[in-house]
Amino acid sequence: MKIERFELRVVRLPLRFAFETSFGVQSERVFPLLTLTADGITGLSEGVMDDQFPLYREETVQGAMALLTEWLPMLIGKDFANPEALAAFLEPFRGNYMAKATIEMAFWDAWAHSLELPLWKLLGGTRQQIPVGVSLGIQKTPEATVDLVASHLEQGYKRIKLKIKPSWDVVPVAAVRQAFPNIALTVDANSAYTLADTRVFTALDEYNLDYIEQPLAWNDLHDHAELQRRIRTPLCLDESIGSVIDTRKALEIKACRVVNIKVGRVGGHLEARRIHDLAQAFAVPVWCGGMLEAGVGRAHNIHLSSLPNFSKPGDTSSSSRYWVEDIILEPLEVTNGLMPVPTGHGIGVSLNYPVLEKVTLSKVEFKQ
Ligand code: OSB
Ligand code: MG
């Protein structure tokens, strides 16, 4: 497919509720939205990098915009037979997996449209609906946490993930576990601890958690392996996994026993699928994480989640939990803990332009 045009927007979408993690409180999402046109067919993607401050990993919207402004003009007029060919073009650039994913994912959508197939089929997906859980931000009290968990269990979510941070860990987990002895429960620390906090994790060992997500530094596989030796509960890595090479190292040194895959964090669908396949070879389950995506990114996550080794519930909960008005026309809603995989061509969603125009902060076009 010959790339003819890009439209690159920065979009700002207010969240329905403030989402608190160990690294901060988020009340809106600011993200690049890319429309790629090749052979007259368009593809869509969303970037997942942080706005302004690189608190999750090292990429920001502002940094990615600078890179994309250099890279997108270079791609105009180039002809790529498939996503592999595009990925090979981007491969020499170090890191910047989120910026690269923004391009790669839009190309997959266009490519799937050109073949008149839904993306999940091209990726090798095997399911029409995806079991999902929900990620709950830090609350003010253990009681408020228990109430929030209850309301999400009523909605059918199949796993509850609680965000934790130093001073907000064992107490809320104990409260939720006492109220719901048998639910699938996990915690996510977003890199807030060090090995000096091992006592917190041996204490969490008593609550039958399915896994503990990213307790230690984003770039420290070594210390995760040490912590995993000290506790029974499986560790799951999120921030530490930027590529299939990171994944191989993590699995070889047993830094985790579960992997969180985010297509937008790892450079796109090809790398996400490689991580999925490698984990499967190690008999390590994976699940699809989220970055509070709007409809375009959420749809990409859902298609990826249809691959067979996504054997634990993902974080891809209903779009309406996050947004009063999403930027897409189609609903992405969970019933009984299951998210249907869109059936249309490509990612199967299209932009709601009246909404999009209202929430667009900037728009640039690149073409021949
Ligand atoms: O660590 O998984 C994470 C949101 C923003 C940044 C990092 C994370 C998260 C979530 C929410 O946990 C996942 C979602 O609902 O999209
Ligand atoms: Mg996480």
mmCIF file of C-alpha atoms and ligand atoms in Angstrom:
data_model
loop_
_atom_site.group_PDB
_atom_site.id
_atom_site.type_symbol
_atom_site.label_atom_id
_atom_site.label_comp_id
_atom_site.label_asym_id
_atom_site.label_seq_id
_atom_site.Cartn_x
_atom_site.Cartn_y
_atom_site.Cartn_z
ATOM 1 C CA MET A 1 0.000 0.000 0.000
ATOM 2 C CA LYS A 2 1.334 3.370 -1.007
ATOM 3 C CA ILE A 3 1.054 5.956 1.773
ATOM 4 C CA GLU A 4 -0.542 9.151 0.486
ATOM 5 C CA ARG A 5 -1.508 11.180 3.498
ATOM 6 C CA PHE A 6 -1.467 11.505 7.268
ATOM 7 C CA GLU A 7 -3.663 13.629 9.459
ATOM 8 C CA LEU A 8 -2.176 13.997 12.915
ATOM 9 C CA ARG A 9 -4.312 15.475 15.670
ATOM 10 C CA VAL A 10 -3.809 16.043 19.350
ATOM 11 C CA VAL A 11 -7.050 15.289 21.133
ATOM 12 C CA ARG A 12 -8.087 16.137 24.694
ATOM 13 C CA LEU A 13 -10.872 14.069 26.188
ATOM 14 C CA PRO A 14 -12.147 14.599 29.764
ATOM 15 C CA LEU A 15 -12.446 11.440 31.881
ATOM 16 C CA ARG A 16 -15.738 10.839 33.746
ATOM 17 C CA PHE A 17 -13.763 10.376 36.957
ATOM 18 C CA ALA A 18 -10.267 11.210 38.175
ATOM 19 C CA PHE A 19 -8.044 8.132 37.908
ATOM 20 C CA GLU A 20 -5.402 7.920 40.637
ATOM 21 C CA THR A 21 -2.332 5.696 40.446
ATOM 22 C CA SER A 22 0.936 5.627 42.374
ATOM 23 C CA PHE A 23 2.352 8.143 39.885
ATOM 24 C CA GLY A 24 -0.444 10.733 39.891
ATOM 25 C CA VAL A 25 -4.042 11.695 39.278
ATOM 26 C CA GLN A 26 -5.387 11.893 35.744
ATOM 27 C CA SER A 27 -8.646 13.679 34.919
ATOM 28 C CA GLU A 28 -8.369 13.785 31.126
ATOM 29 C CA ARG A 29 -6.470 12.123 28.330
ATOM 30 C CA VAL A 30 -4.395 14.031 25.817
ATOM 31 C CA PHE A 31 -3.263 11.847 22.927
ATOM 32 C CA PRO A 32 -2.187 11.857 19.287
ATOM 33 C CA LEU A 33 -4.828 10.544 16.902
ATOM 34 C CA LEU A 34 -3.460 9.484 13.537
ATOM 35 C CA THR A 35 -5.357 8.956 10.294
ATOM 36 C CA LEU A 36 -3.246 7.280 7.612
ATOM 37 C CA THR A 37 -4.376 7.101 3.996
ATOM 38 C CA ALA A 38 -2.846 4.551 1.624
ATOM 39 C CA ASP A 39 -4.236 3.527 -1.779
ATOM 40 C CA GLY A 40 -7.262 5.677 -0.925
ATOM 41 C CA ILE A 41 -7.999 3.646 2.234
ATOM 42 C CA THR A 42 -7.749 5.098 5.724
ATOM 43 C CA GLY A 43 -6.496 3.560 8.958
ATOM 44 C CA LEU A 44 -6.713 4.923 12.505
ATOM 45 C CA SER A 45 -4.623 4.792 15.656
ATOM 46 C CA GLU A 46 -4.175 6.463 19.017
ATOM 47 C CA GLY A 47 -0.889 7.053 20.828
ATOM 48 C CA VAL A 48 -0.681 6.012 24.493
ATOM 49 C CA MET A 49 2.167 8.205 25.738
ATOM 50 C CA ASP A 50 1.887 10.504 28.780
ATOM 51 C CA ASP A 51 0.937 14.140 28.378
ATOM 52 C CA GLN A 52 3.879 16.402 29.313
ATOM 53 C CA PHE A 53 5.465 14.347 32.077
ATOM 54 C CA PRO A 54 6.886 10.856 31.416
ATOM 55 C CA LEU A 55 5.571 9.210 34.586
ATOM 56 C CA TYR A 56 4.558 5.787 33.186
ATOM 57 C CA ARG A 57 7.420 5.086 30.774
ATOM 58 C CA GLU A 58 9.767 7.549 29.092
ATOM 59 C CA GLU A 59 7.611 8.811 26.221
ATOM 60 C CA THR A 60 5.398 11.907 26.112
ATOM 61 C CA VAL A 61 2.858 13.283 23.647
ATOM 62 C CA GLN A 62 5.114 16.295 23.078
ATOM 63 C CA GLY A 63 8.167 14.140 22.360
ATOM 64 C CA ALA A 64 6.184 11.833 20.103
ATOM 65 C CA MET A 65 4.720 14.786 18.182
ATOM 66 C CA ALA A 66 8.230 16.051 17.497
ATOM 67 C CA LEU A 67 9.288 12.638 16.201
ATOM 68 C CA LEU A 68 6.137 12.041 14.182
ATOM 69 C CA THR A 69 6.554 15.468 12.581
ATOM 70 C CA GLU A 70 9.949 14.250 11.308
ATOM 71 C CA TRP A 71 8.943 10.685 10.429
ATOM 72 C CA LEU A 72 5.547 11.056 8.761
ATOM 73 C CA PRO A 73 6.783 13.200 5.820
ATOM 74 C CA MET A 74 9.471 10.540 5.155
ATOM 75 C CA LEU A 75 6.770 7.894 4.808
ATOM 76 C CA ILE A 76 4.679 9.789 2.250
ATOM 77 C CA GLY A 77 4.964 8.148 -1.172
ATOM 78 C CA LYS A 78 6.499 4.960 0.276
ATOM 79 C CA ASP A 79 4.922 1.668 -0.726
ATOM 80 C CA PHE A 80 4.724 -1.060 1.933
ATOM 81 C CA ALA A 81 3.427 -4.489 0.936
ATOM 82 C CA ASN A 82 2.368 -5.331 4.497
ATOM 83 C CA PRO A 83 2.819 -4.254 8.133
ATOM 84 C CA GLU A 84 6.108 -6.208 8.302
ATOM 85 C CA ALA A 85 7.589 -3.965 5.609
ATOM 86 C CA LEU A 86 6.530 -0.812 7.456
ATOM 87 C CA ALA A 87 7.876 -2.162 10.766
ATOM 88 C CA ALA A 88 11.211 -2.948 9.060
ATOM 89 C CA PHE A 89 11.411 0.710 8.000
ATOM 90 C CA LEU A 90 10.869 1.925 11.591
ATOM 91 C CA GLU A 91 12.991 -0.800 13.209
ATOM 92 C CA PRO A 92 16.382 1.012 13.148
ATOM 93 C CA PHE A 93 15.002 3.832 15.302
ATOM 94 C CA ARG A 94 15.850 3.120 18.916
ATOM 95 C CA GLY A 95 13.123 2.853 21.527
ATOM 96 C CA ASN A 96 10.173 5.216 21.125
ATOM 97 C CA TYR A 97 7.866 2.219 20.974
ATOM 98 C CA MET A 98 4.747 4.291 21.589
ATOM 99 C CA ALA A 99 5.517 6.700 18.738
ATOM 100 C CA LYS A 100 6.260 3.768 16.406
ATOM 101 C CA ALA A 101 3.078 1.951 17.465
ATOM 102 C CA THR A 102 1.027 4.992 16.507
ATOM 103 C CA ILE A 103 2.139 4.575 12.877
ATOM 104 C CA GLU A 104 2.167 0.767 12.790
ATOM 105 C CA MET A 105 -1.338 0.377 14.210
ATOM 106 C CA ALA A 106 -2.884 2.847 11.753
ATOM 107 C CA PHE A 107 -1.242 0.909 8.915
ATOM 108 C CA TRP A 108 -2.716 -2.400 10.170
ATOM 109 C CA ASP A 109 -6.191 -0.842 10.167
ATOM 110 C CA ALA A 110 -5.776 0.401 6.584
ATOM 111 C CA TRP A 111 -4.250 -2.927 5.479
ATOM 112 C CA ALA A 112 -7.119 -4.924 6.989
ATOM 113 C CA HIS A 113 -9.591 -2.584 5.263
ATOM 114 C CA SER A 114 -7.800 -3.139 1.945
ATOM 115 C CA LEU A 115 -8.206 -6.910 2.361
ATOM 116 C CA GLU A 116 -11.823 -6.440 3.496
ATOM 117 C CA LEU A 117 -11.121 -8.374 6.703
ATOM 118 C CA PRO A 118 -11.499 -7.563 10.389
ATOM 119 C CA LEU A 119 -8.150 -6.972 12.078
ATOM 120 C CA TRP A 120 -8.573 -9.888 14.505
ATOM 121 C CA LYS A 121 -8.577 -12.364 11.615
ATOM 122 C CA LEU A 122 -5.337 -10.990 10.194
ATOM 123 C CA LEU A 123 -3.688 -11.093 13.600
ATOM 124 C CA GLY A 124 -4.678 -14.736 14.093
ATOM 125 C CA GLY A 125 -7.371 -14.150 16.688
ATOM 126 C CA THR A 126 -9.631 -17.013 17.676
ATOM 127 C CA ARG A 127 -12.377 -15.403 19.768
ATOM 128 C CA GLN A 128 -15.403 -13.213 19.039
ATOM 129 C CA GLN A 129 -15.662 -11.903 22.588
ATOM 130 C CA ILE A 130 -13.061 -11.062 25.196
ATOM 131 C CA PRO A 131 -13.295 -11.676 28.955
ATOM 132 C CA VAL A 132 -12.503 -8.411 30.725
ATOM 133 C CA GLY A 133 -11.771 -7.097 34.175
ATOM 134 C CA VAL A 134 -11.496 -3.571 35.404
ATOM 135 C CA SER A 135 -8.687 -1.400 36.766
ATOM 136 C CA LEU A 136 -9.819 0.697 39.736
ATOM 137 C CA GLY A 137 -7.886 3.788 40.775
ATOM 138 C CA ILE A 138 -6.839 4.615 44.333
ATOM 139 C CA GLN A 139 -9.857 5.578 46.484
ATOM 140 C CA LYS A 140 -10.110 7.686 49.645
ATOM 141 C CA THR A 141 -11.041 4.862 52.040
ATOM 142 C CA PRO A 142 -11.121 1.048 52.134
ATOM 143 C CA GLU A 143 -14.942 1.268 52.431
ATOM 144 C CA ALA A 144 -15.177 3.329 49.220
ATOM 145 C CA THR A 145 -12.935 0.743 47.540
ATOM 146 C CA VAL A 146 -15.160 -2.145 48.622
ATOM 147 C CA ASP A 147 -18.264 -0.284 47.335
ATOM 148 C CA LEU A 148 -16.609 0.414 43.994
ATOM 149 C CA VAL A 149 -15.544 -3.222 43.646
ATOM 150 C CA ALA A 150 -19.107 -4.335 44.455
ATOM 151 C CA SER A 151 -20.607 -2.128 41.744
ATOM 152 C CA HIS A 152 -18.179 -3.452 39.135
ATOM 153 C CA LEU A 153 -18.778 -7.073 40.129
ATOM 154 C CA GLU A 154 -22.502 -6.378 39.655
ATOM 155 C CA GLN A 155 -21.695 -5.234 36.115
ATOM 156 C CA GLY A 156 -20.110 -8.645 35.480
ATOM 157 C CA TYR A 157 -16.404 -7.763 35.346
ATOM 158 C CA LYS A 158 -14.372 -10.946 35.666
ATOM 159 C CA ARG A 159 -11.366 -9.605 37.547
ATOM 160 C CA ILE A 160 -10.745 -6.612 39.783
ATOM 161 C CA LYS A 161 -7.410 -4.807 39.736
ATOM 162 C CA LEU A 162 -6.677 -2.343 42.522
ATOM 163 C CA LYS A 163 -4.074 0.364 42.118
ATOM 164 C CA ILE A 164 -1.722 0.465 45.102
ATOM 165 C CA LYS A 165 1.044 2.734 46.373
ATOM 166 C CA PRO A 166 3.145 2.879 49.545
ATOM 167 C CA SER A 167 0.694 3.597 52.395
ATOM 168 C CA TRP A 168 -2.235 2.281 50.286
ATOM 169 C CA ASP A 169 -1.610 -1.424 49.775
ATOM 170 C CA VAL A 170 -2.301 -4.134 52.357
ATOM 171 C CA VAL A 171 -5.237 -2.316 54.014
ATOM 172 C CA PRO A 172 -7.467 -1.896 50.920
ATOM 173 C CA VAL A 173 -6.507 -5.368 49.653
ATOM 174 C CA ALA A 174 -7.454 -6.948 52.992
ATOM 175 C CA ALA A 175 -10.793 -5.093 52.992
ATOM 176 C CA VAL A 176 -11.677 -6.176 49.458
ATOM 177 C CA ARG A 177 -10.551 -9.760 50.019
ATOM 178 C CA GLN A 178 -12.584 -10.002 53.200
ATOM 179 C CA ALA A 179 -15.701 -8.694 51.428
ATOM 180 C CA PHE A 180 -15.186 -10.924 48.362
ATOM 181 C CA PRO A 181 -13.271 -14.082 49.342
ATOM 182 C CA ASN A 182 -13.427 -15.748 45.909
ATOM 183 C CA ILE A 183 -13.048 -13.068 43.224
ATOM 184 C CA ALA A 184 -10.076 -12.855 40.866
ATOM 185 C CA LEU A 185 -8.154 -9.958 42.444
ATOM 186 C CA THR A 186 -4.885 -8.292 41.407
ATOM 187 C CA VAL A 187 -2.928 -5.166 42.332
ATOM 188 C CA ASP A 188 -0.866 -2.749 40.228
ATOM 189 C CA ALA A 189 1.868 -0.620 41.850
ATOM 190 C CA ASN A 190 3.116 1.165 38.699
ATOM 191 C CA SER A 191 6.741 0.934 39.852
ATOM 192 C CA ALA A 192 6.222 2.601 43.244
ATOM 193 C CA TYR A 193 8.313 0.202 45.377
ATOM 194 C CA THR A 194 11.845 -1.123 45.804
ATOM 195 C CA LEU A 195 13.259 -4.360 47.197
ATOM 196 C CA ALA A 196 13.412 -2.591 50.574
ATOM 197 C CA ASP A 197 9.590 -2.976 50.594
ATOM 198 C CA THR A 198 9.691 -6.775 50.348
ATOM 199 C CA ARG A 199 7.659 -6.943 53.577
ATOM 200 C CA VAL A 200 4.658 -5.380 51.803
ATOM 201 C CA PHE A 201 4.749 -8.131 49.197
ATOM 202 C CA THR A 202 5.170 -10.992 51.643
ATOM 203 C CA ALA A 203 2.126 -9.522 53.444
ATOM 204 C CA LEU A 204 0.186 -9.422 50.133
ATOM 205 C CA ASP A 205 1.071 -13.115 49.682
ATOM 206 C CA GLU A 206 -1.716 -13.844 52.222
ATOM 207 C CA TYR A 207 -4.536 -12.524 50.018
ATOM 208 C CA ASN A 208 -4.536 -15.006 47.144
ATOM 209 C CA LEU A 209 -3.902 -12.386 44.464
ATOM 210 C CA ASP A 210 -3.841 -13.649 40.902
ATOM 211 C CA TYR A 211 -0.692 -11.552 40.381
ATOM 212 C CA ILE A 212 1.074 -8.368 41.484
ATOM 213 C CA GLU A 213 1.640 -5.992 38.560
ATOM 214 C CA GLN A 214 4.852 -3.968 38.161
ATOM 215 C CA PRO A 215 5.872 -3.458 41.803
ATOM 216 C CA LEU A 216 9.418 -2.225 41.064
ATOM 217 C CA ALA A 217 11.189 0.193 38.744
ATOM 218 C CA TRP A 218 10.049 0.359 35.105
ATOM 219 C CA ASN A 219 13.509 -0.589 33.831
ATOM 220 C CA ASP A 220 14.582 -3.127 36.441
ATOM 221 C CA LEU A 221 14.115 -6.765 35.404
ATOM 222 C CA HIS A 222 16.870 -7.865 37.778
ATOM 223 C CA ASP A 223 15.163 -6.703 40.972
ATOM 224 C CA HIS A 224 11.810 -8.111 39.837
ATOM 225 C CA ALA A 225 13.507 -11.508 39.516
ATOM 226 C CA GLU A 226 14.844 -11.131 43.047
ATOM 227 C CA LEU A 227 11.413 -10.136 44.404
ATOM 228 C CA GLN A 228 9.789 -13.058 42.562
ATOM 229 C CA ARG A 229 12.181 -15.419 44.387
ATOM 230 C CA ARG A 230 11.100 -13.926 47.722
ATOM 231 C CA ILE A 231 7.305 -14.251 47.316
ATOM 232 C CA ARG A 232 4.736 -16.860 46.200
ATOM 233 C CA THR A 233 2.328 -14.604 44.290
ATOM 234 C CA PRO A 234 3.186 -14.378 40.573
ATOM 235 C CA LEU A 235 4.571 -11.063 39.383
ATOM 236 C CA CYS A 236 3.224 -9.519 36.175
ATOM 237 C CA LEU A 237 5.298 -6.997 34.229
ATOM 238 C CA ASP A 238 3.757 -4.008 32.436
ATOM 239 C CA GLU A 239 6.106 -0.969 32.251
ATOM 240 C CA SER A 240 9.208 -3.222 31.995
ATOM 241 C CA ILE A 241 8.045 -4.867 28.757
ATOM 242 C CA GLY A 242 8.817 -2.645 25.761
ATOM 243 C CA SER A 243 9.697 -5.365 23.285
ATOM 244 C CA VAL A 244 9.984 -9.099 22.678
ATOM 245 C CA ILE A 245 13.669 -8.863 23.657
ATOM 246 C CA ASP A 246 12.685 -7.429 27.048
ATOM 247 C CA THR A 247 10.184 -10.269 27.360
ATOM 248 C CA ARG A 248 12.773 -12.959 26.601
ATOM 249 C CA LYS A 249 15.099 -11.560 29.251
ATOM 250 C CA ALA A 250 12.273 -11.272 31.796
ATOM 251 C CA LEU A 251 11.110 -14.840 31.211
ATOM 252 C CA GLU A 252 14.631 -16.316 31.140
ATOM 253 C CA ILE A 253 15.534 -14.799 34.506
ATOM 254 C CA LYS A 254 12.017 -15.448 35.881
ATOM 255 C CA ALA A 255 11.340 -11.772 36.600
ATOM 256 C CA CYS A 256 7.602 -12.494 36.172
ATOM 257 C CA ARG A 257 5.116 -15.314 35.606
ATOM 258 C CA VAL A 258 2.488 -13.239 33.779
ATOM 259 C CA VAL A 259 2.895 -10.581 31.071
ATOM 260 C CA ASN A 260 0.728 -7.506 30.452
ATOM 261 C CA ILE A 261 0.798 -6.672 26.715
ATOM 262 C CA LYS A 262 -0.192 -3.207 25.550
ATOM 263 C CA VAL A 263 -0.011 -2.871 21.800
ATOM 264 C CA GLY A 264 0.550 0.885 22.084
ATOM 265 C CA ARG A 265 3.497 0.397 24.482
ATOM 266 C CA VAL A 266 5.448 -2.212 22.482
ATOM 267 C CA GLY A 267 5.670 -0.672 18.997
ATOM 268 C CA GLY A 268 2.500 -2.137 17.527
ATOM 269 C CA HIS A 269 0.673 -5.358 16.714
ATOM 270 C CA LEU A 270 3.625 -7.257 15.231
ATOM 271 C CA GLU A 271 5.716 -6.877 18.370
ATOM 272 C CA ALA A 272 2.657 -7.516 20.560
ATOM 273 C CA ARG A 273 2.064 -10.780 18.718
ATOM 274 C CA ARG A 274 5.735 -11.789 19.071
ATOM 275 C CA ILE A 275 5.494 -11.205 22.823
ATOM 276 C CA HIS A 276 2.271 -13.226 22.916
ATOM 277 C CA ASP A 277 3.914 -16.102 21.038
ATOM 278 C CA LEU A 278 7.104 -16.064 23.108
ATOM 279 C CA ALA A 279 5.172 -16.080 26.377
ATOM 280 C CA GLN A 280 3.131 -19.006 25.073
ATOM 281 C CA ALA A 281 6.349 -20.921 24.357
ATOM 282 C CA PHE A 282 7.331 -20.312 28.004
ATOM 283 C CA ALA A 283 3.815 -21.393 29.133
ATOM 284 C CA VAL A 284 3.359 -17.894 30.567
ATOM 285 C CA PRO A 285 -0.146 -16.389 30.302
ATOM 286 C CA VAL A 286 -0.614 -12.874 28.929
ATOM 287 C CA TRP A 287 -3.425 -10.355 29.156
ATOM 288 C CA CYS A 288 -4.153 -7.100 27.394
ATOM 289 C CA GLY A 289 -3.621 -3.970 29.457
ATOM 290 C CA GLY A 290 -4.984 -0.528 28.725
ATOM 291 C CA MET A 291 -3.926 3.122 28.858
ATOM 292 C CA LEU A 292 -7.402 4.635 29.298
ATOM 293 C CA GLU A 293 -7.803 4.589 25.535
ATOM 294 C CA ALA A 294 -10.590 6.286 23.660
ATOM 295 C CA GLY A 295 -12.478 4.239 21.066
ATOM 296 C CA VAL A 296 -9.747 3.897 18.451
ATOM 297 C CA GLY A 297 -7.080 2.572 20.820
ATOM 298 C CA ARG A 298 -9.664 0.498 22.680
ATOM 299 C CA ALA A 299 -10.748 -1.193 19.424
ATOM 300 C CA HIS A 300 -7.095 -2.061 18.614
ATOM 301 C CA ASN A 301 -6.729 -3.596 22.103
ATOM 302 C CA ILE A 302 -9.867 -5.685 21.656
ATOM 303 C CA HIS A 303 -8.724 -7.141 18.323
ATOM 304 C CA LEU A 304 -5.336 -8.055 19.780
ATOM 305 C CA SER A 305 -7.012 -9.655 22.823
ATOM 306 C CA SER A 306 -8.670 -12.238 20.559
ATOM 307 C CA LEU A 307 -5.379 -14.188 20.270
ATOM 308 C CA PRO A 308 -5.399 -17.509 22.138
ATOM 309 C CA ASN A 309 -2.750 -16.905 24.851
ATOM 310 C CA PHE A 310 -4.632 -13.851 26.170
ATOM 311 C CA SER A 311 -5.866 -16.251 28.804
ATOM 312 C CA LYS A 312 -6.472 -13.807 31.658
ATOM 313 C CA PRO A 313 -9.114 -11.036 31.603
ATOM 314 C CA GLY A 314 -7.868 -7.774 30.079
ATOM 315 C CA ASP A 315 -8.339 -4.151 31.197
ATOM 316 C CA THR A 316 -10.428 -3.246 28.143
ATOM 317 C CA SER A 317 -13.606 -2.290 29.974
ATOM 318 C CA SER A 318 -16.579 -0.371 28.508
ATOM 319 C CA SER A 319 -15.824 2.896 26.706
ATOM 320 C CA SER A 320 -18.759 4.530 28.554
ATOM 321 C CA ARG A 321 -16.982 3.974 31.916
ATOM 322 C CA TYR A 322 -14.388 6.527 30.836
ATOM 323 C CA TRP A 323 -16.057 8.875 28.376
ATOM 324 C CA VAL A 324 -19.296 10.827 28.273
ATOM 325 C CA GLU A 325 -18.794 11.051 24.502
ATOM 326 C CA ASP A 326 -16.253 8.857 22.751
ATOM 327 C CA ILE A 327 -14.603 9.865 19.459
ATOM 328 C CA ILE A 328 -16.043 6.854 17.602
ATOM 329 C CA LEU A 329 -19.547 6.079 16.357
ATOM 330 C CA GLU A 330 -19.744 2.448 17.507
ATOM 331 C CA PRO A 331 -20.341 1.434 21.139
ATOM 332 C CA LEU A 332 -17.616 -0.665 22.787
ATOM 333 C CA GLU A 333 -19.539 -2.026 25.739
ATOM 334 C CA VAL A 334 -19.128 -5.030 28.024
ATOM 335 C CA THR A 335 -21.998 -7.346 28.943
ATOM 336 C CA ASN A 336 -21.571 -10.083 31.555
ATOM 337 C CA GLY A 337 -17.829 -9.410 31.592
ATOM 338 C CA LEU A 338 -17.458 -9.972 27.852
ATOM 339 C CA MET A 339 -16.406 -7.364 25.282
ATOM 340 C CA PRO A 340 -17.530 -8.254 21.739
ATOM 341 C CA VAL A 341 -14.805 -8.009 19.082
ATOM 342 C CA PRO A 342 -15.926 -5.537 16.377
ATOM 343 C CA THR A 343 -16.969 -7.420 13.254
ATOM 344 C CA GLY A 344 -16.437 -4.743 10.581
ATOM 345 C CA HIS A 345 -13.360 -4.467 8.388
ATOM 346 C CA GLY A 346 -10.137 -3.175 9.937
ATOM 347 C CA ILE A 347 -10.617 -2.250 13.588
ATOM 348 C CA GLY A 348 -14.320 -1.934 12.824
ATOM 349 C CA VAL A 349 -14.817 1.549 14.232
ATOM 350 C CA SER A 350 -15.066 4.967 12.614
ATOM 351 C CA LEU A 351 -14.616 8.519 13.831
ATOM 352 C CA ASN A 352 -17.464 10.614 15.164
ATOM 353 C CA TYR A 353 -16.338 13.856 13.513
ATOM 354 C CA PRO A 354 -18.718 16.266 15.318
ATOM 355 C CA VAL A 355 -17.343 15.021 18.668
ATOM 356 C CA LEU A 356 -13.779 14.818 17.391
ATOM 357 C CA GLU A 357 -13.765 18.415 16.153
ATOM 358 C CA LYS A 358 -14.873 19.618 19.602
ATOM 359 C CA VAL A 359 -12.022 17.822 21.383
ATOM 360 C CA THR A 360 -9.225 18.436 18.854
ATOM 361 C CA LEU A 361 -6.450 20.691 20.176
ATOM 362 C CA SER A 362 -4.377 20.731 16.981
ATOM 363 C CA LYS A 363 -4.375 19.177 13.527
ATOM 364 C CA VAL A 364 -1.625 18.884 10.920
ATOM 365 C CA GLU A 365 -1.682 17.227 7.536
ATOM 366 C CA PHE A 366 1.194 15.568 5.684
ATOM 367 C CA LYS A 367 0.801 14.743 2.008
ATOM 368 C CA GLN A 368 2.658 14.767 -1.262
HETATM 369 O O1 OSB B 1 -0.575 0.453 34.604
HETATM 370 O O2 OSB B 1 -2.092 -0.533 33.541
HETATM 371 C C1 OSB B 1 -1.588 0.512 33.932
HETATM 372 C C2 OSB B 1 -3.861 3.436 33.053
HETATM 373 C C3 OSB B 1 -2.930 4.397 32.674
HETATM 374 C C4 OSB B 1 -1.596 4.074 32.739
HETATM 375 C C5 OSB B 1 -1.184 2.824 33.186
HETATM 376 C C6 OSB B 1 -2.114 1.867 33.555
HETATM 377 C C7 OSB B 1 -3.470 2.197 33.520
HETATM 378 C C8 OSB B 1 -4.522 1.295 33.972
HETATM 379 C C9 OSB B 1 -5.901 1.474 33.402
HETATM 380 O O3 OSB B 1 -4.365 0.447 34.815
HETATM 381 C C10 OSB B 1 -6.153 0.553 32.281
HETATM 382 C C11 OSB B 1 -7.387 0.942 31.496
HETATM 383 O O4 OSB B 1 -8.476 0.853 32.027
HETATM 384 O O5 OSB B 1 -7.246 1.344 30.328
HETATM 385 MG MG MG B 2 -0.043 -1.563 34.854
#
